[in-house]
Coordinates of C-alpha atoms in Angstrom, one line a residue:
M262 CA 7.3 17.7 -19.9
T263 CA 8.0 14.8 -17.5
E264 CA 11.6 14.2 -16.7
Y265 CA 13.0 10.6 -16.2
Q266 CA 16.3 9.5 -14.7
T267 CA 17.9 6.2 -15.5
I268 CA 19.7 4.7 -12.4
V269 CA 21.5 1.6 -11.6
A270 CA 21.1 -0.6 -8.5
N271 CA 24.3 0.5 -6.8
D272 CA 23.9 4.2 -7.4
E273 CA 24.6 5.8 -4.0
A274 CA 23.5 9.3 -5.1
V275 CA 19.8 8.8 -5.7
L276 CA 17.9 11.8 -4.4
R277 CA 14.3 12.8 -4.4
D278 CA 14.6 15.5 -7.1
G279 CA 11.2 15.2 -8.8
T280 CA 12.4 13.0 -11.6
I281 CA 10.9 9.6 -12.2
K282 CA 13.6 6.9 -11.9
L283 CA 13.9 4.1 -14.5
H284 CA 15.5 1.0 -13.1
G285 CA 17.4 -1.9 -14.6
P286 CA 17.4 -5.7 -14.1
D287 CA 19.5 -5.6 -10.8
A288 CA 17.0 -3.2 -9.3
F289 CA 14.1 -5.4 -10.3
E290 CA 15.7 -8.3 -8.5
A291 CA 16.3 -6.3 -5.4
M292 CA 12.7 -5.2 -5.4
R293 CA 11.5 -8.8 -5.8
K294 CA 13.4 -9.7 -2.6
A295 CA 12.1 -6.7 -0.6
G296 CA 8.6 -7.1 -1.9
R297 CA 8.6 -10.8 -1.1
L298 CA 9.6 -10.2 2.5
A299 CA 6.8 -7.6 2.9
A300 CA 4.3 -10.2 1.5
E301 CA 5.7 -13.0 3.8
I302 CA 5.2 -10.7 6.8
L303 CA 1.6 -10.0 5.9
D304 CA 1.0 -13.7 5.3
E305 CA 2.5 -14.8 8.7
I306 CA 0.6 -12.2 10.8
A307 CA -2.8 -13.3 9.5
P308 CA -3.4 -15.8 12.3
M309 CA -2.6 -13.1 14.9
V310 CA -5.4 -10.8 13.7
Q311 CA -8.0 -12.0 16.2
P312 CA -10.3 -10.5 18.9
G313 CA -8.4 -9.6 22.0
V314 CA -5.0 -9.1 20.4
T315 CA -3.4 -5.7 20.8
T316 CA -2.1 -3.8 17.8
A317 CA 1.1 -3.3 19.7
A318 CA 1.6 -7.1 19.8
I319 CA 1.1 -7.2 16.0
D320 CA 3.6 -4.3 15.6
D321 CA 6.1 -6.3 17.7
K322 CA 5.7 -9.3 15.5
V323 CA 6.2 -7.2 12.3
R324 CA 9.4 -5.8 13.7
E325 CA 10.7 -9.2 14.7
M326 CA 10.0 -10.7 11.3
T327 CA 11.5 -7.8 9.5
L328 CA 14.7 -8.0 11.5
D329 CA 14.8 -11.8 11.1
G330 CA 14.5 -11.3 7.4
G331 CA 17.6 -9.2 7.3
A332 CA 15.8 -5.9 6.9
V333 CA 14.7 -3.0 9.0
P334 CA 11.3 -1.4 9.2
A335 CA 11.3 1.7 7.1
T336 CA 8.7 3.4 9.2
L337 CA 10.7 3.0 12.4
G338 CA 12.0 6.5 13.0
Y339 CA 10.6 7.9 9.7
R340 CA 9.8 11.6 10.4
G341 CA 9.6 10.7 14.1
Y342 CA 7.3 7.7 13.7
A343 CA 8.0 5.2 16.5
H344 CA 6.6 1.9 15.2
S345 CA 7.3 -0.8 12.7
C346 CA 4.1 -0.7 10.8
C347 CA 0.8 1.2 10.5
I348 CA -2.4 -0.5 11.7
S349 CA -5.7 1.2 10.7
I350 CA -9.0 0.0 12.1
N351 CA -12.5 0.5 10.8
H352 CA -12.9 4.3 10.1
V353 CA -9.2 4.9 10.2
V354 CA -8.1 5.5 6.6
C355 CA -4.4 5.1 7.0
H356 CA -1.4 5.6 9.3
G357 CA -3.1 4.2 12.3
I358 CA -0.6 4.0 15.2
P359 CA -0.1 0.6 17.0
S360 CA -1.0 0.7 20.7
E361 CA -2.5 -1.3 23.6
K362 CA -5.9 -1.1 21.9
T363 CA -7.3 -4.6 21.4
L364 CA -9.0 -5.8 18.2
K365 CA -12.7 -6.6 18.5
D366 CA -15.1 -8.9 16.8
G367 CA -16.3 -7.3 13.6
D368 CA -13.4 -5.0 13.1
I369 CA -11.8 -4.6 9.7
V370 CA -8.1 -3.8 9.8
N371 CA -5.4 -2.6 7.4
I372 CA -1.8 -3.5 8.2
D373 CA 0.9 -1.6 6.2
V374 CA 4.5 -2.8 6.2
T375 CA 7.6 -1.6 4.5
P376 CA 10.8 -3.7 5.1
L377 CA 14.0 -1.9 3.9
L378 CA 16.1 -4.8 2.6
D379 CA 19.6 -4.1 1.3
G380 CA 18.7 -0.5 0.6
W381 CA 15.4 -1.3 -1.2
H382 CA 11.8 -0.7 0.0
G383 CA 9.1 -3.4 -0.2
D384 CA 5.8 -1.6 0.6
S385 CA 2.5 -3.4 0.9
S386 CA -0.7 -3.4 2.9
R387 CA -3.5 -5.8 3.3
M388 CA -7.0 -5.9 4.9
Y389 CA -7.9 -8.4 7.6
C390 CA -11.3 -9.3 9.0
V391 CA -11.6 -9.8 12.8
G392 CA -14.1 -12.5 13.7
D393 CA -17.6 -12.1 12.4
V394 CA -17.6 -9.1 10.1
S395 CA -20.8 -7.5 8.7
L396 CA -21.7 -8.1 5.1
K397 CA -21.3 -4.4 4.2
A398 CA -17.8 -4.4 5.7
R399 CA -16.8 -7.5 3.8
R400 CA -18.2 -6.1 0.6
L401 CA -16.2 -2.9 1.1
V402 CA -13.0 -5.0 1.6
D403 CA -13.8 -7.1 -1.6
V404 CA -14.4 -4.1 -3.8
T405 CA -11.3 -2.3 -2.5
H406 CA -9.2 -5.3 -3.5
E407 CA -10.9 -5.3 -6.9
C408 CA -10.1 -1.6 -7.2
L409 CA -6.4 -2.3 -6.6
M410 CA -6.3 -5.1 -9.2
I411 CA -8.2 -3.0 -11.8
G412 CA -5.7 -0.2 -11.3
I413 CA -2.8 -2.6 -11.7
S414 CA -4.3 -3.9 -14.9
K415 CA -3.9 -0.4 -16.4
A416 CA -0.2 -0.2 -15.5
R417 CA 1.7 -0.8 -18.7
P418 CA 4.1 1.0 -21.1
G419 CA 2.5 3.8 -23.0
A420 CA -0.4 4.3 -20.6
R421 CA -0.7 7.3 -18.3
I422 CA -0.7 7.5 -14.5
G423 CA -4.2 9.0 -14.8
D424 CA -5.5 5.8 -16.4
I425 CA -4.9 3.9 -13.2
G426 CA -6.8 6.4 -11.0
A427 CA -9.6 6.7 -13.5
A428 CA -10.2 3.0 -13.6
I429 CA -10.1 2.8 -9.7
Q430 CA -12.5 5.7 -9.4
A431 CA -15.0 4.4 -11.9
Y432 CA -15.3 1.0 -10.2
A433 CA -15.5 2.4 -6.7
E434 CA -18.1 4.9 -7.6
Q435 CA -20.0 2.3 -9.6
N436 CA -20.4 0.6 -6.2
R437 CA -21.3 3.9 -4.5
Y438 CA -18.1 4.2 -2.5
G439 CA -15.9 7.2 -2.0
V440 CA -12.3 7.4 -3.2
V441 CA -9.9 9.2 -0.9
R442 CA -8.0 12.0 -2.6
E443 CA -5.7 13.2 0.2
F444 CA -3.4 10.2 0.0
C445 CA -1.9 8.5 -3.0
G446 CA 0.5 5.9 -4.3
H447 CA 4.1 6.9 -4.9
G448 CA 7.3 6.0 -6.5
L449 CA 9.7 3.9 -4.4
G450 CA 12.9 1.8 -4.6
R451 CA 16.0 3.2 -2.9
L452 CA 13.7 5.9 -1.6
F453 CA 10.6 5.3 0.5
H454 CA 8.6 8.0 -1.2
D455 CA 9.5 9.4 -4.6
A456 CA 8.0 10.5 -7.9
P457 CA 5.5 9.8 -9.4
E458 CA 2.4 10.4 -7.3
V459 CA -0.3 7.9 -8.2
I460 CA -3.7 9.5 -7.6
H461 CA -6.6 7.0 -7.2
A462 CA -9.2 9.4 -8.6
A463 CA -8.1 10.8 -11.8
R464 CA -8.8 11.5 -15.5
A465 CA -7.8 9.0 -18.1
G466 CA -5.0 10.1 -20.4
T467 CA -3.5 12.5 -17.9
G468 CA -0.2 12.4 -16.0
P469 CA 3.2 11.0 -16.8
E470 CA 3.5 8.3 -19.4
L471 CA 4.4 4.9 -18.0
R472 CA 7.8 3.6 -19.1
P473 CA 9.7 0.3 -18.4
G474 CA 11.7 0.5 -15.3
M475 CA 9.3 2.7 -13.3
F476 CA 8.6 1.5 -9.7
F477 CA 5.6 2.7 -7.7
T478 CA 2.8 1.7 -5.4
I479 CA -0.9 1.5 -6.1
E480 CA -2.8 1.7 -2.8
P481 CA -6.4 2.9 -3.1
M482 CA -8.3 3.9 0.1
I483 CA -12.0 3.4 -0.4
N484 CA -14.6 4.6 2.0
L485 CA -18.1 3.2 2.6
G486 CA -19.4 6.8 2.7
K487 CA -18.0 10.0 1.4
P488 CA -14.4 10.4 0.4
A489 CA -13.5 13.2 2.8
V490 CA -10.9 12.5 5.6
K491 CA -9.4 14.5 8.4
L492 CA -6.1 14.2 10.3
L493 CA -6.1 13.6 14.1
S494 CA -4.1 15.6 16.5
D495 CA -1.3 13.0 16.7
G496 CA -0.2 14.2 13.2
W497 CA -0.4 10.7 11.7
T498 CA -3.9 9.1 12.0
A499 CA -6.3 9.9 9.1
V500 CA -10.0 9.0 9.6
T501 CA -13.1 9.4 7.5
R502 CA -14.9 12.6 8.3
D503 CA -18.3 10.9 8.3
K504 CA -17.0 8.0 10.5
S505 CA -17.8 5.5 7.8
L506 CA -15.7 2.4 7.3
S507 CA -12.6 2.6 5.1
A508 CA -10.5 -0.1 3.4
Q509 CA -7.1 -0.2 1.6
F510 CA -4.9 -2.7 -0.2
E511 CA -1.4 -1.8 -1.5
H512 CA 1.1 -3.4 -3.9
S513 CA 4.5 -2.3 -5.1
I514 CA 4.9 -2.8 -8.9
G515 CA 7.5 -2.3 -11.6
I516 CA 6.7 -1.4 -15.2
T517 CA 8.0 -4.0 -17.6
E518 CA 8.4 -4.1 -21.4
D519 CA 4.9 -5.5 -21.9
G520 CA 3.0 -4.8 -18.7
C521 CA 3.9 -4.7 -15.0
E522 CA 5.4 -7.0 -12.3
I523 CA 3.8 -7.1 -8.8
F524 CA 6.7 -7.3 -6.3
T525 CA 4.5 -7.9 -3.2
L526 CA 2.2 -10.8 -4.2
S527 CA 1.5 -13.2 -1.3
P528 CA 3.6 -16.4 -1.6
K529 CA 0.7 -18.3 0.1
G530 CA -2.0 -16.9 -2.1
L531 CA -3.5 -14.8 0.8
H532 CA -4.5 -11.9 -1.4
K533 CA -7.6 -10.9 0.5
P534 CA -9.7 -12.2 3.4
P535 CA -10.8 -14.7 4.4
Y536 CA -7.3 -16.1 5.0
D537 CA -8.3 -19.5 6.4

């Protein structure tokens, strides 16, 4: 039996205890603010994602915008992580570490940001295309965004967590892409990572029932080749085992009485590339 816990926005004793938290109106408003800041950051860095720019420079800009927005980067210092965002290029599936590495023409890049604003996490990632990108890479990016939105369309009261993953998996595999299993979406709010886990390859009708007030991310990682990944020696960077390209989009959502609310929609309508 799945356990749920009803909390209020000013509850200072929220712990990760395996229960799925159900949030009220004040928490929805707090998540709207945190999510909007995440989306604004991803909007504003779009012009920076160009050949010759270092991922460290992008990370610096993310940190600057997060602080200017009255928040702090949730990743900075998280389990020893020393950067303000994750930047994953080409065959890097997730958790790519910013560095002096420069972007190159034809790269596809995921940038994942999580501002912590007034105690609430706004978690979102978006793909960017650098210069002249191949048709197969652009198609992968497009289908990955479609996977995200198809998954979100299944998020409504009475549905099951597995319905989300089943829809994502079916669409990705229809396009002959692999769905990463090792990483998943997650509950969030006052905590960065919480219950429930949102698997992106699942069986419909399985998992916890969705109820109004649940907050979680949906963030499918879709590979051009096989779904298998491996972790590099830095302990963070995950890459495709077959070195095929990988793409990811992520939104934070809240279950409402009749569907769901996306907290991290782009204010400028920059939902997927091209962003010009």
